[in-house]
Amino acid sequence: WVARHQALQQPFAVKLMVPPASTAAVQAFEGVETSLRRFKNEAQIAAVLSRKSRHIAQVTDYGIDEGAAYLVMELLEGEGLDRRIGRGRRLDPPEVSAIVSQIAKGLTVAHAEGVTHRDLKPANVFLTRTEDGELLVKLLDFGIAQMARRIVKDSDRAPTRLTMKGLVLGSPAYMSPEQAMAESPDARADVWSLAVLAFEALAGVGPFHGETSDETILRICNFKSARLVVERVRAHALPQT
């Protein structure tokens, strides 16, 4: 939602997490308590990291109102990388290089603070502009990030509850093999996801594309990727032979 601060008269973005309306809906997902913890963790992580890198979207407030959790973010103008490369569009290598290098800068700060994003994908990359009209890339959604204790300081939080081994978290097409096999990933998983994202931006399709999520995960675990061929400023993926 777009909101206006009553005192400052400035626009902000508000992200809401509304509890499921029925007991069945709660049971179908991971549970309200865990979801609320993830949401609060996202707010805490982004608030810390965005002070250290302009490539991470700022979070300025968090709270719960009548059962609905919310976090307040800077309002960005532009588009998500998923829209930029939607419908199989291929980006030129110089543009991909500029986007990937800025994502890497944001990840470098996160990893230095002990945070692994674990859900890096085009939908969580936002493309905006500086006051000079230059490209500015922002990382979004640290909701399932694996965090350091020095950032998330809830004394009553069980540290393994949100990152436990055996639970697959993330978006299948961009998962590292460790994530796909429900193991505990580290910062290298983000590097894998960044490479997958770069491949898709260049080729218009991901390297491990399958008809179903299970097929995609199987391709990842068996390293059955398409080949990337870049010719001049065009790129396309070829099936593995």
PDB file of C-alpha atoms in Angstrom:
ATOM      1  CA  TRP A   1       0.000   0.000   0.000  1.00  0.00           C
ATOM      2  CA  VAL A   2       1.024   3.605  -0.532  1.00  0.00           C
ATOM      3  CA  ALA A   3       0.614   5.753   2.576  1.00  0.00           C
ATOM      4  CA  ARG A   4       1.339   9.346   3.546  1.00  0.00           C
ATOM      5  CA  HIS A   5       3.039  10.169   6.842  1.00  0.00           C
ATOM      6  CA  GLN A   6       0.684  12.516   8.673  1.00  0.00           C
ATOM      7  CA  ALA A   7       3.418  14.614  10.261  1.00  0.00           C
ATOM      8  CA  LEU A   8       6.041  14.580   7.522  1.00  0.00           C
ATOM      9  CA  GLN A   9       3.545  14.610   4.632  1.00  0.00           C
ATOM     10  CA  GLN A  10       5.764  12.240   2.678  1.00  0.00           C
ATOM     11  CA  PRO A  11       4.744   9.053   0.859  1.00  0.00           C
ATOM     12  CA  PHE A  12       5.895   5.626   2.041  1.00  0.00           C
ATOM     13  CA  ALA A  13       5.159   2.036   1.099  1.00  0.00           C
ATOM     14  CA  VAL A  14       3.426  -0.143   3.681  1.00  0.00           C
ATOM     15  CA  LYS A  15       3.734  -3.927   3.527  1.00  0.00           C
ATOM     16  CA  LEU A  16       1.055  -5.824   5.429  1.00  0.00           C
ATOM     17  CA  MET A  17       0.750  -9.374   6.717  1.00  0.00           C
ATOM     18  CA  VAL A  18      -2.889 -10.086   7.513  1.00  0.00           C
ATOM     19  CA  PRO A  19      -3.575 -13.308   9.485  1.00  0.00           C
ATOM     20  CA  PRO A  20      -5.520 -16.042   7.626  1.00  0.00           C
ATOM     21  CA  ALA A  21      -9.265 -15.809   8.096  1.00  0.00           C
ATOM     22  CA  SER A  22      -9.855 -19.480   8.935  1.00  0.00           C
ATOM     23  CA  THR A  23      -8.201 -22.202  10.999  1.00  0.00           C
ATOM     24  CA  ALA A  24      -7.843 -24.343   7.881  1.00  0.00           C
ATOM     25  CA  ALA A  25      -5.930 -21.561   6.144  1.00  0.00           C
ATOM     26  CA  VAL A  26      -3.582 -21.250   9.120  1.00  0.00           C
ATOM     27  CA  GLN A  27      -2.875 -24.975   9.077  1.00  0.00           C
ATOM     28  CA  ALA A  28      -2.270 -24.923   5.328  1.00  0.00           C
ATOM     29  CA  PHE A  29       0.684 -22.602   5.787  1.00  0.00           C
ATOM     30  CA  GLU A  30       3.475 -22.473   8.362  1.00  0.00           C
ATOM     31  CA  GLY A  31       1.424 -20.926  11.149  1.00  0.00           C
ATOM     32  CA  VAL A  32       0.765 -17.394  12.266  1.00  0.00           C
ATOM     33  CA  GLU A  33       3.462 -17.304  14.952  1.00  0.00           C
ATOM     34  CA  THR A  34       6.249 -18.336  12.573  1.00  0.00           C
ATOM     35  CA  SER A  35       4.982 -15.985   9.868  1.00  0.00           C
ATOM     36  CA  LEU A  36       4.957 -13.060  12.287  1.00  0.00           C
ATOM     37  CA  ARG A  37       8.501 -13.847  13.363  1.00  0.00           C
ATOM     38  CA  ARG A  38       9.655 -13.963   9.756  1.00  0.00           C
ATOM     39  CA  PHE A  39       7.959 -10.645   9.083  1.00  0.00           C
ATOM     40  CA  LYS A  40       9.593  -8.998  12.103  1.00  0.00           C
ATOM     41  CA  ASN A  41      12.950 -10.502  11.154  1.00  0.00           C
ATOM     42  CA  GLU A  42      12.585  -9.002   7.674  1.00  0.00           C
ATOM     43  CA  ALA A  43      11.980  -5.569   9.204  1.00  0.00           C
ATOM     44  CA  GLN A  44      14.948  -5.824  11.577  1.00  0.00           C
ATOM     45  CA  ILE A  45      17.347  -7.121   8.936  1.00  0.00           C
ATOM     46  CA  ALA A  46      16.393  -4.540   6.306  1.00  0.00           C
ATOM     47  CA  ALA A  47      16.556  -1.711   8.858  1.00  0.00           C
ATOM     48  CA  VAL A  48      20.137  -2.642   9.745  1.00  0.00           C
ATOM     49  CA  LEU A  49      21.402  -3.425   6.257  1.00  0.00           C
ATOM     50  CA  SER A  50      19.825  -0.451   4.494  1.00  0.00           C
ATOM     51  CA  ARG A  51      21.844   1.888   6.711  1.00  0.00           C
ATOM     52  CA  LYS A  52      24.987   0.263   5.340  1.00  0.00           C
ATOM     53  CA  SER A  53      24.066  -0.062   1.660  1.00  0.00           C
ATOM     54  CA  ARG A  54      21.914   1.983  -0.680  1.00  0.00           C
ATOM     55  CA  HIS A  55      21.262  -1.236  -2.588  1.00  0.00           C
ATOM     56  CA  ILE A  56      18.907  -2.542   0.114  1.00  0.00           C
ATOM     57  CA  ALA A  57      15.432  -1.037   0.435  1.00  0.00           C
ATOM     58  CA  GLN A  58      14.999   1.006   3.617  1.00  0.00           C
ATOM     59  CA  VAL A  59      12.584  -0.090   6.334  1.00  0.00           C
ATOM     60  CA  THR A  60      11.663   2.700   8.744  1.00  0.00           C
ATOM     61  CA  ASP A  61       9.022   1.193  11.027  1.00  0.00           C
ATOM     62  CA  TYR A  62       7.356  -2.044  12.116  1.00  0.00           C
ATOM     63  CA  GLY A  63       4.364  -2.880  14.276  1.00  0.00           C
ATOM     64  CA  ILE A  64       1.173  -4.903  14.780  1.00  0.00           C
ATOM     65  CA  ASP A  65      -2.240  -3.278  14.637  1.00  0.00           C
ATOM     66  CA  GLU A  66      -5.400  -5.269  15.360  1.00  0.00           C
ATOM     67  CA  GLY A  67      -3.649  -8.517  14.495  1.00  0.00           C
ATOM     68  CA  ALA A  68      -2.166  -7.288  11.214  1.00  0.00           C
ATOM     69  CA  ALA A  69       1.599  -6.854  11.111  1.00  0.00           C
ATOM     70  CA  TYR A  70       3.029  -4.057   9.005  1.00  0.00           C
ATOM     71  CA  LEU A  71       6.370  -2.627   8.024  1.00  0.00           C
ATOM     72  CA  VAL A  72       6.954   0.791   6.506  1.00  0.00           C
ATOM     73  CA  MET A  73       9.390   1.089   3.608  1.00  0.00           C
ATOM     74  CA  GLU A  74      10.727   3.763   1.342  1.00  0.00           C
ATOM     75  CA  LEU A  75       8.465   4.250  -1.666  1.00  0.00           C
ATOM     76  CA  LEU A  76      10.411   3.407  -4.815  1.00  0.00           C
ATOM     77  CA  GLU A  77       9.640   4.462  -8.364  1.00  0.00           C
ATOM     78  CA  GLY A  78      10.601   2.133 -11.173  1.00  0.00           C
ATOM     79  CA  GLU A  79       9.995  -1.545 -11.840  1.00  0.00           C
ATOM     80  CA  GLY A  80      10.969  -4.971 -10.659  1.00  0.00           C
ATOM     81  CA  LEU A  81      13.572  -6.927 -12.581  1.00  0.00           C
ATOM     82  CA  ASP A  82      10.918  -9.587 -13.149  1.00  0.00           C
ATOM     83  CA  ARG A  83       8.926  -7.090 -15.211  1.00  0.00           C
ATOM     84  CA  ARG A  84      12.028  -5.906 -17.068  1.00  0.00           C
ATOM     85  CA  ILE A  85      12.799  -9.444 -18.234  1.00  0.00           C
ATOM     86  CA  GLY A  86       9.201 -10.669 -18.362  1.00  0.00           C
ATOM     87  CA  ARG A  87       7.851 -12.694 -21.256  1.00  0.00           C
ATOM     88  CA  GLY A  88      11.280 -13.947 -22.269  1.00  0.00           C
ATOM     89  CA  ARG A  89      12.835 -10.540 -22.893  1.00  0.00           C
ATOM     90  CA  ARG A  90      16.626 -10.591 -23.059  1.00  0.00           C
ATOM     91  CA  LEU A  91      18.753  -7.770 -21.710  1.00  0.00           C
ATOM     92  CA  ASP A  92      21.987  -6.613 -23.266  1.00  0.00           C
ATOM     93  CA  PRO A  93      25.170  -7.776 -21.468  1.00  0.00           C
ATOM     94  CA  PRO A  94      26.199  -4.237 -20.358  1.00  0.00           C
ATOM     95  CA  GLU A  95      22.802  -3.732 -18.680  1.00  0.00           C
ATOM     96  CA  VAL A  96      22.998  -7.151 -17.002  1.00  0.00           C
ATOM     97  CA  SER A  97      26.515  -6.367 -15.820  1.00  0.00           C
ATOM     98  CA  ALA A  98      25.365  -3.095 -14.240  1.00  0.00           C
ATOM     99  CA  ILE A  99      22.427  -4.778 -12.483  1.00  0.00           C
ATOM    100  CA  VAL A 100      24.397  -7.785 -11.249  1.00  0.00           C
ATOM    101  CA  SER A 101      27.274  -5.661  -9.926  1.00  0.00           C
ATOM    102  CA  GLN A 102      24.895  -3.561  -7.819  1.00  0.00           C
ATOM    103  CA  ILE A 103      23.110  -6.652  -6.488  1.00  0.00           C
ATOM    104  CA  ALA A 104      26.514  -8.051  -5.568  1.00  0.00           C
ATOM    105  CA  LYS A 105      27.339  -4.886  -3.623  1.00  0.00           C
ATOM    106  CA  GLY A 106      24.166  -5.251  -1.580  1.00  0.00           C
ATOM    107  CA  LEU A 107      24.844  -8.934  -0.961  1.00  0.00           C
ATOM    108  CA  THR A 108      28.411  -8.172   0.101  1.00  0.00           C
ATOM    109  CA  VAL A 109      27.093  -5.940   2.889  1.00  0.00           C
ATOM    110  CA  ALA A 110      24.490  -8.521   3.907  1.00  0.00           C
ATOM    111  CA  HIS A 111      27.016 -11.360   3.999  1.00  0.00           C
ATOM    112  CA  ALA A 112      29.450  -9.246   6.018  1.00  0.00           C
ATOM    113  CA  GLU A 113      26.688  -8.880   8.612  1.00  0.00           C
ATOM    114  CA  GLY A 114      26.033 -12.629   8.649  1.00  0.00           C
ATOM    115  CA  VAL A 115      22.850 -12.490   6.572  1.00  0.00           C
ATOM    116  CA  THR A 116      22.046 -14.869   3.708  1.00  0.00           C
ATOM    117  CA  HIS A 117      19.086 -13.683   1.627  1.00  0.00           C
ATOM    118  CA  ARG A 118      18.028 -17.165   0.426  1.00  0.00           C
ATOM    119  CA  ASP A 119      15.333 -15.882  -1.940  1.00  0.00           C
ATOM    120  CA  LEU A 120      17.220 -13.846  -4.513  1.00  0.00           C
ATOM    121  CA  LYS A 121      15.142 -13.719  -7.712  1.00  0.00           C
ATOM    122  CA  PRO A 122      14.059 -11.062 -10.238  1.00  0.00           C
ATOM    123  CA  ALA A 123      10.884 -10.267  -8.274  1.00  0.00           C
ATOM    124  CA  ASN A 124      13.034  -9.267  -5.281  1.00  0.00           C
ATOM    125  CA  VAL A 125      15.228  -6.903  -7.304  1.00  0.00           C
ATOM    126  CA  PHE A 126      13.889  -3.398  -7.930  1.00  0.00           C
ATOM    127  CA  LEU A 127      15.251  -1.047 -10.574  1.00  0.00           C
ATOM    128  CA  THR A 128      14.997   2.656  -9.867  1.00  0.00           C
ATOM    129  CA  ARG A 129      17.017   5.797 -10.636  1.00  0.00           C
ATOM    130  CA  THR A 130      19.195   8.220  -8.697  1.00  0.00           C
ATOM    131  CA  GLU A 131      18.597  11.970  -8.815  1.00  0.00           C
ATOM    132  CA  ASP A 132      21.091  12.033 -11.690  1.00  0.00           C
ATOM    133  CA  GLY A 133      19.129   9.486 -13.671  1.00  0.00           C
ATOM    134  CA  GLU A 134      21.607   6.672 -13.087  1.00  0.00           C
ATOM    135  CA  LEU A 135      20.477   3.098 -12.500  1.00  0.00           C
ATOM    136  CA  LEU A 136      20.025   2.205  -8.826  1.00  0.00           C
ATOM    137  CA  VAL A 137      19.285  -1.394  -7.873  1.00  0.00           C
ATOM    138  CA  LYS A 138      17.545  -2.246  -4.599  1.00  0.00           C
ATOM    139  CA  LEU A 139      17.227  -5.659  -2.930  1.00  0.00           C
ATOM    140  CA  LEU A 140      13.836  -6.465  -1.413  1.00  0.00           C
ATOM    141  CA  ASP A 141      12.231  -9.077   0.831  1.00  0.00           C
ATOM    142  CA  PHE A 142      14.510 -10.543   3.472  1.00  0.00           C
ATOM    143  CA  GLY A 143      11.556 -12.527   4.844  1.00  0.00           C
ATOM    144  CA  ILE A 144      13.265 -15.920   4.754  1.00  0.00           C
ATOM    145  CA  ALA A 145      16.800 -14.661   5.240  1.00  0.00           C
ATOM    146  CA  GLN A 146      19.137 -16.566   7.496  1.00  0.00           C
ATOM    147  CA  MET A 147      20.240 -13.984  10.002  1.00  0.00           C
ATOM    148  CA  ALA A 148      22.977 -13.363  12.514  1.00  0.00           C
ATOM    149  CA  ARG A 149      22.121 -13.193  16.213  1.00  0.00           C
ATOM    150  CA  ARG A 150      23.523  -9.673  16.442  1.00  0.00           C
ATOM    151  CA  ILE A 151      20.758  -8.441  14.114  1.00  0.00           C
ATOM    152  CA  VAL A 152      17.766 -10.436  15.381  1.00  0.00           C
ATOM    153  CA  LYS A 153      17.894 -10.031  19.150  1.00  0.00           C
ATOM    154  CA  ASP A 154      14.621 -11.517  20.397  1.00  0.00           C
ATOM    155  CA  SER A 155      15.643 -13.398  23.531  1.00  0.00           C
ATOM    156  CA  ASP A 156      12.635 -15.717  23.287  1.00  0.00           C
ATOM    157  CA  ARG A 157      13.218 -16.711  19.674  1.00  0.00           C
ATOM    158  CA  ALA A 158      14.349 -20.273  19.055  1.00  0.00           C
ATOM    159  CA  PRO A 159      17.244 -19.724  16.637  1.00  0.00           C
ATOM    160  CA  THR A 160      16.610 -22.860  14.585  1.00  0.00           C
ATOM    161  CA  ARG A 161      12.858 -22.534  14.192  1.00  0.00           C
ATOM    162  CA  LEU A 162      12.994 -20.320  11.107  1.00  0.00           C
ATOM    163  CA  THR A 163      15.990 -21.893   9.390  1.00  0.00           C
ATOM    164  CA  MET A 164      15.737 -25.549  10.329  1.00  0.00           C
ATOM    165  CA  LYS A 165      17.330 -28.250   8.197  1.00  0.00           C
ATOM    166  CA  GLY A 166      14.804 -30.328   6.256  1.00  0.00           C
ATOM    167  CA  LEU A 167      12.557 -27.388   5.396  1.00  0.00           C
ATOM    168  CA  VAL A 168      12.767 -26.172   1.801  1.00  0.00           C
ATOM    169  CA  LEU A 169      12.533 -22.386   1.605  1.00  0.00           C
ATOM    170  CA  GLY A 170      12.891 -20.186  -1.440  1.00  0.00           C
ATOM    171  CA  SER A 171      11.867 -20.069  -5.089  1.00  0.00           C
ATOM    172  CA  PRO A 172      12.682 -23.368  -6.865  1.00  0.00           C
ATOM    173  CA  ALA A 173      14.091 -21.939 -10.106  1.00  0.00           C
ATOM    174  CA  TYR A 174      16.732 -19.892  -8.238  1.00  0.00           C
ATOM    175  CA  MET A 175      17.635 -22.308  -5.447  1.00  0.00           C
ATOM    176  CA  SER A 176      21.123 -23.605  -4.927  1.00  0.00           C
ATOM    177  CA  PRO A 177      21.490 -27.400  -4.713  1.00  0.00           C
ATOM    178  CA  GLU A 178      21.838 -27.063  -0.924  1.00  0.00           C
ATOM    179  CA  GLN A 179      18.497 -25.294  -0.665  1.00  0.00           C
ATOM    180  CA  ALA A 180      16.839 -27.712  -3.064  1.00  0.00           C
ATOM    181  CA  MET A 181      18.000 -30.608  -0.854  1.00  0.00           C
ATOM    182  CA  ALA A 182      16.688 -28.812   2.266  1.00  0.00           C
ATOM    183  CA  GLU A 183      20.150 -28.289   3.723  1.00  0.00           C
ATOM    184  CA  SER A 184      21.270 -25.136   5.526  1.00  0.00           C
ATOM    185  CA  PRO A 185      22.766 -22.785   2.909  1.00  0.00           C
ATOM    186  CA  ASP A 186      25.347 -20.104   3.483  1.00  0.00           C
ATOM    187  CA  ALA A 187      26.314 -16.982   1.520  1.00  0.00           C
ATOM    188  CA  ARG A 188      27.374 -19.097  -1.456  1.00  0.00           C
ATOM    189  CA  ALA A 189      23.711 -19.910  -2.070  1.00  0.00           C
ATOM    190  CA  ASP A 190      23.098 -16.240  -2.840  1.00  0.00           C
ATOM    191  CA  VAL A 191      26.009 -16.266  -5.282  1.00  0.00           C
ATOM    192  CA  TRP A 192      24.421 -19.258  -7.048  1.00  0.00           C
ATOM    193  CA  SER A 193      21.062 -17.469  -7.230  1.00  0.00           C
ATOM    194  CA  LEU A 194      22.746 -14.344  -8.582  1.00  0.00           C
ATOM    195  CA  ALA A 195      24.331 -16.388 -11.377  1.00  0.00           C
ATOM    196  CA  VAL A 196      20.945 -17.940 -12.227  1.00  0.00           C
ATOM    197  CA  LEU A 197      19.392 -14.478 -12.280  1.00  0.00           C
ATOM    198  CA  ALA A 198      22.125 -13.190 -14.604  1.00  0.00           C
ATOM    199  CA  PHE A 199      21.651 -16.180 -16.927  1.00  0.00           C
ATOM    200  CA  GLU A 200      17.914 -15.546 -17.144  1.00  0.00           C
ATOM    201  CA  ALA A 201      18.412 -11.840 -17.815  1.00  0.00           C
ATOM    202  CA  LEU A 202      20.756 -12.667 -20.709  1.00  0.00           C
ATOM    203  CA  ALA A 203      18.877 -15.637 -22.165  1.00  0.00           C
ATOM    204  CA  GLY A 204      15.246 -14.871 -21.375  1.00  0.00           C
ATOM    205  CA  VAL A 205      14.872 -18.235 -19.635  1.00  0.00           C
ATOM    206  CA  GLY A 206      16.490 -19.778 -16.573  1.00  0.00           C
ATOM    207  CA  PRO A 207      19.248 -22.400 -16.806  1.00  0.00           C
ATOM    208  CA  PHE A 208      17.268 -25.079 -14.951  1.00  0.00           C
ATOM    209  CA  HIS A 209      13.812 -24.478 -16.362  1.00  0.00           C
ATOM    210  CA  GLY A 210      11.432 -27.418 -15.898  1.00  0.00           C
ATOM    211  CA  GLU A 211       7.727 -27.873 -16.533  1.00  0.00           C
ATOM    212  CA  THR A 212       7.096 -28.335 -12.795  1.00  0.00           C
ATOM    213  CA  SER A 213       8.832 -27.283  -9.589  1.00  0.00           C
ATOM    214  CA  ASP A 214       9.889 -30.877  -8.936  1.00  0.00           C
ATOM    215  CA  GLU A 215      11.444 -31.140 -12.388  1.00  0.00           C
ATOM    216  CA  THR A 216      13.267 -27.860 -11.889  1.00  0.00           C
ATOM    217  CA  ILE A 217      14.672 -28.989  -8.528  1.00  0.00           C
ATOM    218  CA  LEU A 218      15.749 -32.305 -10.048  1.00  0.00           C
ATOM    219  CA  ARG A 219      17.624 -30.447 -12.791  1.00  0.00           C
ATOM    220  CA  ILE A 220      19.343 -28.265 -10.194  1.00  0.00           C
ATOM    221  CA  CYS A 221      20.428 -31.202  -8.048  1.00  0.00           C
ATOM    222  CA  ASN A 222      21.794 -33.017 -11.114  1.00  0.00           C
ATOM    223  CA  PHE A 223      23.394 -29.859 -12.585  1.00  0.00           C
ATOM    224  CA  LYS A 224      21.446 -30.282 -15.826  1.00  0.00           C
ATOM    225  CA  SER A 225      21.548 -26.721 -17.075  1.00  0.00           C
ATOM    226  CA  ALA A 226      21.034 -25.198 -20.475  1.00  0.00           C
ATOM    227  CA  ARG A 227      24.061 -23.673 -22.197  1.00  0.00           C
ATOM    228  CA  LEU A 228      24.316 -19.913 -22.440  1.00  0.00           C
ATOM    229  CA  VAL A 229      25.428 -18.544 -25.784  1.00  0.00           C
ATOM    230  CA  VAL A 230      26.077 -14.808 -26.063  1.00  0.00           C
ATOM    231  CA  GLU A 231      26.470 -13.428 -29.570  1.00  0.00           C
ATOM    232  CA  ARG A 232      27.333  -9.736 -29.810  1.00  0.00           C
ATOM    233  CA  VAL A 233      24.629  -8.128 -27.661  1.00  0.00           C
ATOM    234  CA  ARG A 234      22.091 -10.947 -27.953  1.00  0.00           C
ATOM    235  CA  ALA A 235      21.793 -14.054 -25.830  1.00  0.00           C
ATOM    236  CA  HIS A 236      19.855 -17.277 -25.942  1.00  0.00           C
ATOM    237  CA  ALA A 237      19.802 -20.554 -24.072  1.00  0.00           C
ATOM    238  CA  LEU A 238      20.412 -23.857 -25.825  1.00  0.00           C
ATOM    239  CA  PRO A 239      19.255 -27.216 -24.469  1.00  0.00           C
ATOM    240  CA  GLN A 240      21.954 -29.398 -23.035  1.00  0.00           C
ATOM    241  CA  THR A 241      23.233 -32.089 -25.421  1.00  0.00           C
TER     242      THR A 241
END
